[in-house]
PDB file of C-alpha atoms and ligand atoms in Angstrom:
ATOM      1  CA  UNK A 991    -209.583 141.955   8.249  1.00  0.00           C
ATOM      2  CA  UNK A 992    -210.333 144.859   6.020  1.00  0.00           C
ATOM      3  CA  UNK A 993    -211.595 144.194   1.716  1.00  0.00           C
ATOM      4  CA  UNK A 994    -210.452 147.051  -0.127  1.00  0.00           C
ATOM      5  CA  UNK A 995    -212.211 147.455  -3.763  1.00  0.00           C
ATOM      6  CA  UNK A 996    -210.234 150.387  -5.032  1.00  0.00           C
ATOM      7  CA  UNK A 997    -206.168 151.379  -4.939  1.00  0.00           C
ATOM      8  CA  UNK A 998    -207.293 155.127  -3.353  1.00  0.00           C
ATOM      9  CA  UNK A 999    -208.695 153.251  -0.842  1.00  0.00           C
ATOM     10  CA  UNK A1000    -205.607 150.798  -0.354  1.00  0.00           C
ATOM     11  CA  UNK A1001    -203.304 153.498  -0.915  1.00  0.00           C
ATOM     12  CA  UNK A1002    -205.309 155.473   2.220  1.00  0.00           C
ATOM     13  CA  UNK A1003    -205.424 152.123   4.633  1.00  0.00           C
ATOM     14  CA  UNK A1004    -201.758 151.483   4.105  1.00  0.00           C
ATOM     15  CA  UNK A1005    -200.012 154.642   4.783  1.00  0.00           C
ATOM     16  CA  UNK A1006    -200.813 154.439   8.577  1.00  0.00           C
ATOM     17  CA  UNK A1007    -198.419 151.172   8.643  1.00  0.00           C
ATOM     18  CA  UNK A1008    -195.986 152.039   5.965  1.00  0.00           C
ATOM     19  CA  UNK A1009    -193.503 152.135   8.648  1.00  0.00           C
ATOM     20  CA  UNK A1010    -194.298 148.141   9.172  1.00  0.00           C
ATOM     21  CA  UNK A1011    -193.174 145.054   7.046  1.00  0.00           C
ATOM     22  CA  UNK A1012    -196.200 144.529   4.651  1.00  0.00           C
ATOM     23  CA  UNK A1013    -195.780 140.471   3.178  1.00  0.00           C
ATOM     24  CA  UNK A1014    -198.218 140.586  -0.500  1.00  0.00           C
ATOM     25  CA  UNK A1015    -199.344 137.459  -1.993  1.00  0.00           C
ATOM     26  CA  UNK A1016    -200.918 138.051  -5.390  1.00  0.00           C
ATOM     27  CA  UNK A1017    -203.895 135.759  -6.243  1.00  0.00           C
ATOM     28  CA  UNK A1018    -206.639 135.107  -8.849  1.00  0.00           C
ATOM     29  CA  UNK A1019    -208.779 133.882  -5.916  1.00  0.00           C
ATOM     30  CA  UNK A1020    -210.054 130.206  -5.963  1.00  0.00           C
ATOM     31  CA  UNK A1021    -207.940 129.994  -3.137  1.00  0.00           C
ATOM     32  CA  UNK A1022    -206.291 126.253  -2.254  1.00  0.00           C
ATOM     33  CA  UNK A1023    -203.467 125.110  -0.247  1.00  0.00           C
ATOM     34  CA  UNK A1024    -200.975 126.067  -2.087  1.00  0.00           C
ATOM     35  CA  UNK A1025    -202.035 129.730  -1.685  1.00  0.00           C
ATOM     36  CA  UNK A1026    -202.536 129.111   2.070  1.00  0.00           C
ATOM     37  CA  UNK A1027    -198.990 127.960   2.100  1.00  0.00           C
ATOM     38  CA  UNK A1028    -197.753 131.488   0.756  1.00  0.00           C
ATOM     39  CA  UNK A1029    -200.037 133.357   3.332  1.00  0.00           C
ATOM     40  CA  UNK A1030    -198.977 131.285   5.775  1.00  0.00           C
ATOM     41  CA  UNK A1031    -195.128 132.271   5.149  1.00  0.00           C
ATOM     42  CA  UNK A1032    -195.887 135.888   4.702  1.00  0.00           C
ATOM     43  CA  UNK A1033    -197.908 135.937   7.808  1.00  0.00           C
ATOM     44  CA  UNK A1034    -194.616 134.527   9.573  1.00  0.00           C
ATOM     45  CA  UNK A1035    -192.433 137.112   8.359  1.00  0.00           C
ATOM     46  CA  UNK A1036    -194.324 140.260   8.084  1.00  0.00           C
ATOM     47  CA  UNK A1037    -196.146 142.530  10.474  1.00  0.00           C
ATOM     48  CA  UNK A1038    -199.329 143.077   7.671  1.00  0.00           C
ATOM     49  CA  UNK A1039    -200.294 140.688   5.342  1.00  0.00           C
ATOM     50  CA  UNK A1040    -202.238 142.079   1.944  1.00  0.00           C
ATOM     51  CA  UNK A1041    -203.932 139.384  -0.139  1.00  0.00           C
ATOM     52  CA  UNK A1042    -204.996 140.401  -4.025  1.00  0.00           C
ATOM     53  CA  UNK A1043    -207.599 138.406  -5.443  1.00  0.00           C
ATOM     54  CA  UNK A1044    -207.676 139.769  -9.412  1.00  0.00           C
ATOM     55  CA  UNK A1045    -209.380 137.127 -11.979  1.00  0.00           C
ATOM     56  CA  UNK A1046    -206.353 139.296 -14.869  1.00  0.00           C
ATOM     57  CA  UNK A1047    -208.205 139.179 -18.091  1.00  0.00           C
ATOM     58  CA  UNK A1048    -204.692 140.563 -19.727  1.00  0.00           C
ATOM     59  CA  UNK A1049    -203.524 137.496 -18.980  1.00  0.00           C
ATOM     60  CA  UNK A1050    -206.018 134.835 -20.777  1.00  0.00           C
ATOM     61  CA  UNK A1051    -205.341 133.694 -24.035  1.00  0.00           C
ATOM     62  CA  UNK A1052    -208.714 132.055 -24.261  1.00  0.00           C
ATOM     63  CA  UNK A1053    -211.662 134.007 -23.491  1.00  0.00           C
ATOM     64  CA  UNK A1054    -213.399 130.727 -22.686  1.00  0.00           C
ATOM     65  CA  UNK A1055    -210.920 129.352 -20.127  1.00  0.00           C
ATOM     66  CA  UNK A1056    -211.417 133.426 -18.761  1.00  0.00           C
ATOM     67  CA  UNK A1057    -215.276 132.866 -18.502  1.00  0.00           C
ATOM     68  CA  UNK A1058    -214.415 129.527 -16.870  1.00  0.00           C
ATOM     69  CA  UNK A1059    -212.008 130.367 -14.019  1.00  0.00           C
ATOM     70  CA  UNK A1060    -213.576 129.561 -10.734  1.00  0.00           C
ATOM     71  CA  UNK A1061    -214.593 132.661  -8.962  1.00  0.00           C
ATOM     72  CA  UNK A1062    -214.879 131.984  -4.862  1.00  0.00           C
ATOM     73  CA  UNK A1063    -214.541 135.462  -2.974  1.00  0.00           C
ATOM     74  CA  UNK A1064    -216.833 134.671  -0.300  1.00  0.00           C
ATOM     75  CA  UNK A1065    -215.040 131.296   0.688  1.00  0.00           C
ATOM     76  CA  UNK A1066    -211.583 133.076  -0.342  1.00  0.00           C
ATOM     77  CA  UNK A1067    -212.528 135.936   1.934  1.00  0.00           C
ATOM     78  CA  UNK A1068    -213.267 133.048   4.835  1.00  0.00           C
ATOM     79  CA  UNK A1069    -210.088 131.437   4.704  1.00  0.00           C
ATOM     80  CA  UNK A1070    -208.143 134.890   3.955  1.00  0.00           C
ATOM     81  CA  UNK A1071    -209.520 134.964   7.553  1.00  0.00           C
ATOM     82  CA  UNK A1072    -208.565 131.919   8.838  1.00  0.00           C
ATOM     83  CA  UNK A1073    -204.992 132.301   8.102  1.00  0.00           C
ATOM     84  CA  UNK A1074    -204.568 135.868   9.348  1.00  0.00           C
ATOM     85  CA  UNK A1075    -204.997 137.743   6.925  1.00  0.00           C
ATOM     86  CA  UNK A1076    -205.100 141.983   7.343  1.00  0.00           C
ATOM     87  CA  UNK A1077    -206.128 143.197   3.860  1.00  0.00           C
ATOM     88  CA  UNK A1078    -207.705 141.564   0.686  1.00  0.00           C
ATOM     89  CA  UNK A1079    -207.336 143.729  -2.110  1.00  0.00           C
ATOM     90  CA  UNK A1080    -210.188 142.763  -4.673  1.00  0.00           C
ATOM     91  CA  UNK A1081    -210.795 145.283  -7.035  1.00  0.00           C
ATOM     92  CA  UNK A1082    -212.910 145.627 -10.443  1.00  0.00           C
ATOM     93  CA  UNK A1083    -211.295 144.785 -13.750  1.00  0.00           C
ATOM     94  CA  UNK A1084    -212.150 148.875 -14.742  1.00  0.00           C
ATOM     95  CA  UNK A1085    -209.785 149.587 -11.145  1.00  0.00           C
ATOM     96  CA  UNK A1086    -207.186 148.136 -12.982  1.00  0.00           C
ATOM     97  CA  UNK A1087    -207.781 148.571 -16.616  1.00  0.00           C
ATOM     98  CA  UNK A1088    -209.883 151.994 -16.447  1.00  0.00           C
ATOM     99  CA  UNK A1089    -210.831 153.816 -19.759  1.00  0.00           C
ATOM    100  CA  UNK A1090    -208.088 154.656 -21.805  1.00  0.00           C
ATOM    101  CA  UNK A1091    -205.081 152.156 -20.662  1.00  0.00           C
ATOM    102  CA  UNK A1092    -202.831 152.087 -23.217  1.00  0.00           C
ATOM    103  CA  UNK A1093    -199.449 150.713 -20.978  1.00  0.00           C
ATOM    104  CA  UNK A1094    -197.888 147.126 -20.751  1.00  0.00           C
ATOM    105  CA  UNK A1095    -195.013 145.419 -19.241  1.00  0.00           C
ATOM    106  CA  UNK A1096    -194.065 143.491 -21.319  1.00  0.00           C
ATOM    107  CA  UNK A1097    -190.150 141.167 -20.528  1.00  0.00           C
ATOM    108  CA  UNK A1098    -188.629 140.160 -23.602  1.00  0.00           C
ATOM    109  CA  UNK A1099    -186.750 137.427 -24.375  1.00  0.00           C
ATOM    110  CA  UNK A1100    -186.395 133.283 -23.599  1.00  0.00           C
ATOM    111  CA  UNK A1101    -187.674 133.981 -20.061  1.00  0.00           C
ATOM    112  CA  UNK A1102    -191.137 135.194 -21.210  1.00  0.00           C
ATOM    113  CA  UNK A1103    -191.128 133.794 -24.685  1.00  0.00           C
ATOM    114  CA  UNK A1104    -189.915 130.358 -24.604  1.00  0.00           C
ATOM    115  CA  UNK A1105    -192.220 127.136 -23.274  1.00  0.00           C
ATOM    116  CA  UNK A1106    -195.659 129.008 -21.327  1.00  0.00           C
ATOM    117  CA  UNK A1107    -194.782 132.091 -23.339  1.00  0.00           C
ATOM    118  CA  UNK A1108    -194.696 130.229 -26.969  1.00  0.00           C
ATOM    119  CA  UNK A1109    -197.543 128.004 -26.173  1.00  0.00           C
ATOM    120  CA  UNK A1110    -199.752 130.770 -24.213  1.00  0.00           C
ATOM    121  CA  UNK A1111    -198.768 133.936 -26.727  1.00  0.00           C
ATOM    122  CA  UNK A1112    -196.426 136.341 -26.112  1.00  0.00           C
ATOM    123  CA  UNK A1113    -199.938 138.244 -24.689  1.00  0.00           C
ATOM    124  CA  UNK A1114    -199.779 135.755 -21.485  1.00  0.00           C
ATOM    125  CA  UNK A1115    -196.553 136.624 -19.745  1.00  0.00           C
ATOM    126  CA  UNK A1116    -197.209 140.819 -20.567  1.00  0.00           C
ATOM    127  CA  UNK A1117    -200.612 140.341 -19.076  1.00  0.00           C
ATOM    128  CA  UNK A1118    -198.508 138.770 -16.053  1.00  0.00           C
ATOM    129  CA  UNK A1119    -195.683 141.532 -16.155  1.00  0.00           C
ATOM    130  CA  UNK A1120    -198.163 144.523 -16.480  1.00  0.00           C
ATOM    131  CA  UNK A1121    -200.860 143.544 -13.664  1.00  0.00           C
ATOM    132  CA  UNK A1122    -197.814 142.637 -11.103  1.00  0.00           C
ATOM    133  CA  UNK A1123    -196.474 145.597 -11.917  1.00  0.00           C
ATOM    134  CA  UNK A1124    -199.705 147.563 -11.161  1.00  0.00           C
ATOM    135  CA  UNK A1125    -200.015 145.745  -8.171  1.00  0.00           C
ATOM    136  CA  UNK A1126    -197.128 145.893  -6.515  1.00  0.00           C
ATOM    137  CA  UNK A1127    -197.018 149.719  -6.850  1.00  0.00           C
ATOM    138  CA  UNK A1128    -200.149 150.266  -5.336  1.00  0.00           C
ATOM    139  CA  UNK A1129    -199.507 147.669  -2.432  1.00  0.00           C
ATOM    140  CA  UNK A1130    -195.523 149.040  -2.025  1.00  0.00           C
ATOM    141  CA  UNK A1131    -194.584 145.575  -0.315  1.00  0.00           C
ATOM    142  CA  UNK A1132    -191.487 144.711   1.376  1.00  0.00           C
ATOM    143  CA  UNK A1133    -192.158 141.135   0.252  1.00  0.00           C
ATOM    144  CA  UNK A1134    -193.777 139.621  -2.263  1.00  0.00           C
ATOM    145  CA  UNK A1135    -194.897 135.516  -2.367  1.00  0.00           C
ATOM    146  CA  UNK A1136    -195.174 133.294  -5.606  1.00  0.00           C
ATOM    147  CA  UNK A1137    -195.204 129.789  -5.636  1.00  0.00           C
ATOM    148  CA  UNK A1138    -192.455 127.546  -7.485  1.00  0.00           C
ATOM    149  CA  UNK A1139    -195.126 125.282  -9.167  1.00  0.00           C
ATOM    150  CA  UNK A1140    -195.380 128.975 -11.588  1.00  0.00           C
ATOM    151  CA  UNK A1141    -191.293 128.691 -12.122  1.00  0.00           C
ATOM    152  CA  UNK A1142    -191.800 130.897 -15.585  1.00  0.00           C
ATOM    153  CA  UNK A1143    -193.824 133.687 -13.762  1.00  0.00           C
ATOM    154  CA  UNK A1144    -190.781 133.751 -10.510  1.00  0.00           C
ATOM    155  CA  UNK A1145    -188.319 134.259 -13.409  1.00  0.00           C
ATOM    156  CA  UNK A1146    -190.544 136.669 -14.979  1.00  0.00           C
ATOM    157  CA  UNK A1147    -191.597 138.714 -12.546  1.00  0.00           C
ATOM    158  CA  UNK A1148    -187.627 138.612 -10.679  1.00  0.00           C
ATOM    159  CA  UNK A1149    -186.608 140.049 -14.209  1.00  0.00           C
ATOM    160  CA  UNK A1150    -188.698 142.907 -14.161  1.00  0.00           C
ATOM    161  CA  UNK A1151    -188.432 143.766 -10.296  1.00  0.00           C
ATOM    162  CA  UNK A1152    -184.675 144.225 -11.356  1.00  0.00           C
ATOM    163  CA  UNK A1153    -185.326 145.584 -14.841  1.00  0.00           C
ATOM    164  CA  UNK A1154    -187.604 148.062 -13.274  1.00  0.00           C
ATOM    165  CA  UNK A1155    -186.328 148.669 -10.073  1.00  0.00           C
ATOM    166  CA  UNK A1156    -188.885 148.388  -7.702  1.00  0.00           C
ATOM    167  CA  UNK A1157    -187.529 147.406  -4.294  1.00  0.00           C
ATOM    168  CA  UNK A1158    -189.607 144.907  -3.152  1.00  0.00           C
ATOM    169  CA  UNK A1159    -187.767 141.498  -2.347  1.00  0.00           C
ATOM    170  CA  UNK A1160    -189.893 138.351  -4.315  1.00  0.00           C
ATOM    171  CA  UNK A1161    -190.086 135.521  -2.260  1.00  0.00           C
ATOM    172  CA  UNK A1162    -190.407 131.754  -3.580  1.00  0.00           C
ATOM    173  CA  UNK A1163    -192.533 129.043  -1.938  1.00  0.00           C
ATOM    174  CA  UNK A1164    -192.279 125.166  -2.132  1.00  0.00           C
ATOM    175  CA  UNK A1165    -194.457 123.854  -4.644  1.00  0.00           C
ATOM    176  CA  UNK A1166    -197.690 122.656  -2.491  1.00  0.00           C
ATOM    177  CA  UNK A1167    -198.727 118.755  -2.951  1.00  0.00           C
ATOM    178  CA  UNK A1168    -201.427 117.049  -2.365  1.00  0.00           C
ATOM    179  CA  UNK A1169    -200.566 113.887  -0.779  1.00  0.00           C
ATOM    180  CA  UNK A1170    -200.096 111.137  -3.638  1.00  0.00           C
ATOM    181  CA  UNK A1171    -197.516 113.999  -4.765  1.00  0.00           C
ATOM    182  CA  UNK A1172    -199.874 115.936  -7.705  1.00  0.00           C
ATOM    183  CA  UNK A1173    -198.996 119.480  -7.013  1.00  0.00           C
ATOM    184  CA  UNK A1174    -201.806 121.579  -5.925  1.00  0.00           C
ATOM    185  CA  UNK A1175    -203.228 123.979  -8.797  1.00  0.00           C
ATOM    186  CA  UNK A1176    -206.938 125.171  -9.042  1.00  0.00           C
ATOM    187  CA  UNK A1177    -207.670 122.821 -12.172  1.00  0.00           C
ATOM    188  CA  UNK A1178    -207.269 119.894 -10.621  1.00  0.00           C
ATOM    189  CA  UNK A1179    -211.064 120.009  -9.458  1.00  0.00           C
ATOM    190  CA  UNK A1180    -211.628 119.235 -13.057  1.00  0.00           C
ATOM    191  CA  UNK A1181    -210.210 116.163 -12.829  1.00  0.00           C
ATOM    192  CA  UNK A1182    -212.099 112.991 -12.753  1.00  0.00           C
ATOM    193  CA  UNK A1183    -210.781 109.907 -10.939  1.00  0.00           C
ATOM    194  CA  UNK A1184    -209.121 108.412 -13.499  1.00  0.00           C
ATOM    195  CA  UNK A1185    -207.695 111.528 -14.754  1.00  0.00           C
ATOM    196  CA  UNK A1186    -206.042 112.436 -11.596  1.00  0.00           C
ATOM    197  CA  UNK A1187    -205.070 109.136 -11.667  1.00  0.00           C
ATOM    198  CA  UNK A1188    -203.599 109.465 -15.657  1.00  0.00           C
ATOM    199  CA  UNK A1189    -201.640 112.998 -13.862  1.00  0.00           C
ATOM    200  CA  UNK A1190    -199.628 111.477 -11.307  1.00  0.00           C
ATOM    201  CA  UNK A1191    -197.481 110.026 -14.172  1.00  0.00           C
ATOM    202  CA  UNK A1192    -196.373 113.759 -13.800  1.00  0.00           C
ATOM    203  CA  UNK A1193    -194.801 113.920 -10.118  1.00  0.00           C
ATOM    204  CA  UNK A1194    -193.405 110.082 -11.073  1.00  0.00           C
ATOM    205  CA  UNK A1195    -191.533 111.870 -14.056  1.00  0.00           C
ATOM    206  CA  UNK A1196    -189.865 114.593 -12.015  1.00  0.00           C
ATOM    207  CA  UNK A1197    -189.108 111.833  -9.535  1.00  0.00           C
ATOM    208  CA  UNK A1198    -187.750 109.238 -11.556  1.00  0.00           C
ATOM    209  CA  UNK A1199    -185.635 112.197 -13.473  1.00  0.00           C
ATOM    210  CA  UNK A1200    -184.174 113.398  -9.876  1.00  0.00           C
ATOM    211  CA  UNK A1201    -183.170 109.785  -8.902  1.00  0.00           C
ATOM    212  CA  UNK A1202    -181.284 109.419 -12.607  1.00  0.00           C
ATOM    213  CA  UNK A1203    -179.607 112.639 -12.018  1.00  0.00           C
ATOM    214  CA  UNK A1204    -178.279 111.194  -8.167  1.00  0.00           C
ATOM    215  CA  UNK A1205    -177.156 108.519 -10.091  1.00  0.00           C
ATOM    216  CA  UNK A1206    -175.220 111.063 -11.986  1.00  0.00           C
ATOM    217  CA  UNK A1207    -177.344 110.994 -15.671  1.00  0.00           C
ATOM    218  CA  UNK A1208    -176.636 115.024 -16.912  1.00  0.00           C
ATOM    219  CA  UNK A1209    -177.305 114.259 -20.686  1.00  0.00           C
ATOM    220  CA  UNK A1210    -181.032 116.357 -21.145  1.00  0.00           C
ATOM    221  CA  UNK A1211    -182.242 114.183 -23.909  1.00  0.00           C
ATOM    222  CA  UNK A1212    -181.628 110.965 -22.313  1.00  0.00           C
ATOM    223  CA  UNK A1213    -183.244 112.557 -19.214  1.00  0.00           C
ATOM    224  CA  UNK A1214    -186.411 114.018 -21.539  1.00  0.00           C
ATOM    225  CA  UNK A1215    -186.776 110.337 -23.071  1.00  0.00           C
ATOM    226  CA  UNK A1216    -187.154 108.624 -19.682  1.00  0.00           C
ATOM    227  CA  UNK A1217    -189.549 111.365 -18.201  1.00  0.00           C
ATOM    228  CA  UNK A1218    -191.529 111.227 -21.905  1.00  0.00           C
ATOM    229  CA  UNK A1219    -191.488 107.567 -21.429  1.00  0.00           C
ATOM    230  CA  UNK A1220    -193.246 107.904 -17.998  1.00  0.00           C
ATOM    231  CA  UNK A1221    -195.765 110.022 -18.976  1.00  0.00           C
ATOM    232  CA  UNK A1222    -196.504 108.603 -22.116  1.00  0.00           C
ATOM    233  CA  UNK A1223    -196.846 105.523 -20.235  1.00  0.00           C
ATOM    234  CA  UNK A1224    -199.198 106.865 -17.808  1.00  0.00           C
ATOM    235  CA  UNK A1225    -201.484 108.610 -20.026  1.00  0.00           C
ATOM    236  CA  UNK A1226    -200.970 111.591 -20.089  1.00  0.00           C
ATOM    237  CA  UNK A1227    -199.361 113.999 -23.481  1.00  0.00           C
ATOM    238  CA  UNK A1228    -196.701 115.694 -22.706  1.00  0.00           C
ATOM    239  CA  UNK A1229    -196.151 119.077 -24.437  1.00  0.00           C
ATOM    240  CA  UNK A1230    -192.822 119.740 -23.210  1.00  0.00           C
ATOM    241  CA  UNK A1231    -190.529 118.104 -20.917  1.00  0.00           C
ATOM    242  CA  UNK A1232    -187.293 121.635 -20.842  1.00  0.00           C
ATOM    243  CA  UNK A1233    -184.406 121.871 -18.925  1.00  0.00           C
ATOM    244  CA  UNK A1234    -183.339 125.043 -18.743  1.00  0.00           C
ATOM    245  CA  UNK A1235    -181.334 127.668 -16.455  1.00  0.00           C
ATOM    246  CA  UNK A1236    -184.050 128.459 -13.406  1.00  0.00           C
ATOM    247  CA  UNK A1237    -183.188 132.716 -14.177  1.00  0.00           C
ATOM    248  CA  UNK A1238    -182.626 133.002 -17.635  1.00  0.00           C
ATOM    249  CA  UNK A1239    -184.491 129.922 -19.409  1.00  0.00           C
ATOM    250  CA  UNK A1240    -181.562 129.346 -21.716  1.00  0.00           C
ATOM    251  CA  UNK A1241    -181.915 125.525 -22.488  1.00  0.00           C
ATOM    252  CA  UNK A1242    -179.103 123.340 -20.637  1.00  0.00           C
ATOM    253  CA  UNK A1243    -178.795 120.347 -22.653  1.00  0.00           C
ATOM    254  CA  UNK A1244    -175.748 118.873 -20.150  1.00  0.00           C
ATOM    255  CA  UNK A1245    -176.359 119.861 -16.174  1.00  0.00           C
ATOM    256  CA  UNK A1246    -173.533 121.253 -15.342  1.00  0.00           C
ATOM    257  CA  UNK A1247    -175.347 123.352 -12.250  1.00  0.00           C
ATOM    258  CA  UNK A1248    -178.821 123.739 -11.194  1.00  0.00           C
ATOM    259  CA  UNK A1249    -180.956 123.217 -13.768  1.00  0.00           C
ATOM    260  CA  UNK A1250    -185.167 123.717 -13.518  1.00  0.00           C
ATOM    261  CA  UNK A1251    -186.687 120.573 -15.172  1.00  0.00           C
ATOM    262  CA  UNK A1252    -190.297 121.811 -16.462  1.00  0.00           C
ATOM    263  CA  UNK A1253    -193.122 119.567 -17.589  1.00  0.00           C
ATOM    264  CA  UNK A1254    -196.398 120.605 -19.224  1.00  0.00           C
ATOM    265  CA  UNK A1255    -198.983 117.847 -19.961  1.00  0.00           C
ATOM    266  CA  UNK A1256    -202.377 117.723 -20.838  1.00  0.00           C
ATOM    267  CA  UNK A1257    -204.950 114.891 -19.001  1.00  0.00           C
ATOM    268  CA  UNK A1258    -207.735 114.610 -21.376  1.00  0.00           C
ATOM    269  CA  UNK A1259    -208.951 118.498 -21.393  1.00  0.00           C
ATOM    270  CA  UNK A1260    -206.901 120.019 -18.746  1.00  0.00           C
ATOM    271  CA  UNK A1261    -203.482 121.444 -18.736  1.00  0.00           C
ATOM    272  CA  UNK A1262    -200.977 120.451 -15.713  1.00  0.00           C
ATOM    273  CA  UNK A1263    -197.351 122.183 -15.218  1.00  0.00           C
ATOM    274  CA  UNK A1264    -195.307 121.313 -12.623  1.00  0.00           C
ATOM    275  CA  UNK A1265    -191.582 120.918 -12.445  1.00  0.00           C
ATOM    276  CA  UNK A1266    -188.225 120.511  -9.899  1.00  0.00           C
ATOM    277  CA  UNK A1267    -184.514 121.891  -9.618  1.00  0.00           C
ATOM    278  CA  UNK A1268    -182.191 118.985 -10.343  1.00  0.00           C
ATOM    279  CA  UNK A1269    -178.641 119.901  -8.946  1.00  0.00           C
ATOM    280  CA  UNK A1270    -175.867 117.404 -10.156  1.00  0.00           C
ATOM    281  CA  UNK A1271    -173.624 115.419  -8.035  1.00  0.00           C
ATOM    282  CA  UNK A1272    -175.681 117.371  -5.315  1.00  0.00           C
ATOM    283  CA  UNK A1273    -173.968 120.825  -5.859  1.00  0.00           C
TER     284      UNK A1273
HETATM  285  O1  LIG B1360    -200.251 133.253 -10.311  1.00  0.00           O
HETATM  286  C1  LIG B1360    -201.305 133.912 -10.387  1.00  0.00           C
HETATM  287  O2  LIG B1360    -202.304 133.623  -9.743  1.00  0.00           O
HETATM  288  C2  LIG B1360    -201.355 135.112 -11.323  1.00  0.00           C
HETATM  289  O3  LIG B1360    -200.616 134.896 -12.486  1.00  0.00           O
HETATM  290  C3  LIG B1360    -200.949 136.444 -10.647  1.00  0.00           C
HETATM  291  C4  LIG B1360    -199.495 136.416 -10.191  1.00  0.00           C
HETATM  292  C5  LIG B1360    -201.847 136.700  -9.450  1.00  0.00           C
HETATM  293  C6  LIG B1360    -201.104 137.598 -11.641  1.00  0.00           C
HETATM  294  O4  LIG B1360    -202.414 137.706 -12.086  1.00  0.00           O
END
């Protein structure tokens, strides 16, 4: 396994296998499960694997929660290892952002500016757009792995990989649980007992939605009040329980076809998202 600080240097190692499937899973390090379960896919399908490990500044609204991100690389690096990993691509924040950058992505619209995008500022999703961007022209991937826990990002970055036109086919992984069902993220380490216990009220609210819509519920607000009554019940504050179209993030208030449920909720301090496709009548 080779760590590559600088895109030069990335640029150089990758030409002798451009002729070779290269899988890329994009990272902010603090590596979990969830991220193993990406590498693991791309390993599958690809003959290199590149792993990024970029703590984005762009894409912090909070300098504090910036300062506060867990930062790993020698244990990421280890299991990078462990799970076959060929290249991790960690560079310097001035790598990315050197003197002088004056260019963002920036996707507009209810895809990057409803739910994460109104309650993160528009500045979150361009930070997103613009250091994807950057990174999947310097990697040049055939594939590229997000997980479905981040459903806003997918849509996000599959609008500008169209808008844009960079061939590079984005790949979507199962949301990664833990198993009493919370879905793996790298906050929930600052969760205490009882507050992991307070966030499970989460998973139960996407479940207890999906066995209303088998039972053929499609009205959204009588859907929202049961999954608000869960949570509520459970301790936890939900700040917005949104069905909407998975692509576009138009809201659906009658499912009528797939339809992403999302859910963000706050456990004392920390912030959880998590979310499910409902598909009525099974379609
Ligand atoms: O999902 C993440 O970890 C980040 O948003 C990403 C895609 C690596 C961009 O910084």
């Amino acid at each position: 396994m080779t760590i590559i600080h600088t895109v030069a240097g990335l640029r150089a190692h990758l030409e002798d296998v451009r002729g070779h499937s290269i899988g890329f899973v994009p990272t902010m390090g603090a590596l979990h499960e969830g991220h193993l379960s990406l590498l693991r896919a791309a390993r599958a399908e690809n003959d290199v694997v590149v792993l990024s490990i970029f703590v984005n500044p762009a894409q912090f609204d909070d300098p504090s929660d910036l300062a506060a991100y867990p930062r790993t690389i020698e244990h990421d690096v280890e299991l990078a290892r462990s799970v076959g990993v060929d290249v991790v691509f960690a560079p310097d924040v001035d790598e990315v952002y050197p003197d002088g950058f004056a260019t963002s992505v920036s996707v507009r619209g209810l895809v990057a500016e409803t739910l994460e995008g109104a309650r993160r500022g528009a500045g979150h999703f361009d930070g997103v757009a613009t250091v994807v961007t950057k990174l999947l022209m310097a990697v040049l991937p055939r594939v590229a792995y997000f997980g479905a826990k981040d459903a806003q990002q997918v849509a996000v970055v599959r609008r500008l990989v169209v808008d844009l036109g960079i061939p590079v086919r984005i790949a979507v992984c199962p949301t990664s649980r833990d198993d009493d069902g919370l879905a793996r993220s790298s906050r929930n380490t600052r969760l205490s007992p009882e507050e992991r216990d307070r966030a499970l009220s989460i998973p139960r609210a996407l479940a207890a939605v999906e066995t209303a819509v088998a039972a053929g519920e499609t009205d959204a607000a009588a859907l929202r009040s049961r999954a608000t009554d869960i949570l509520g019940e459970g301790g936890t504050a939900p700040e917005y329980v949104a069905f909407v179209d998975p692509l576009t993030f138009v809201p659906a208030p009658v499912l009528e076809r797939p339809v992403l449920m999302a859910i963000a909720a706050r456990v004392g301090a920390i912030r959880l998202i998590d979310n499910t496709v409902l598909t009525p009548g099974g379609r």
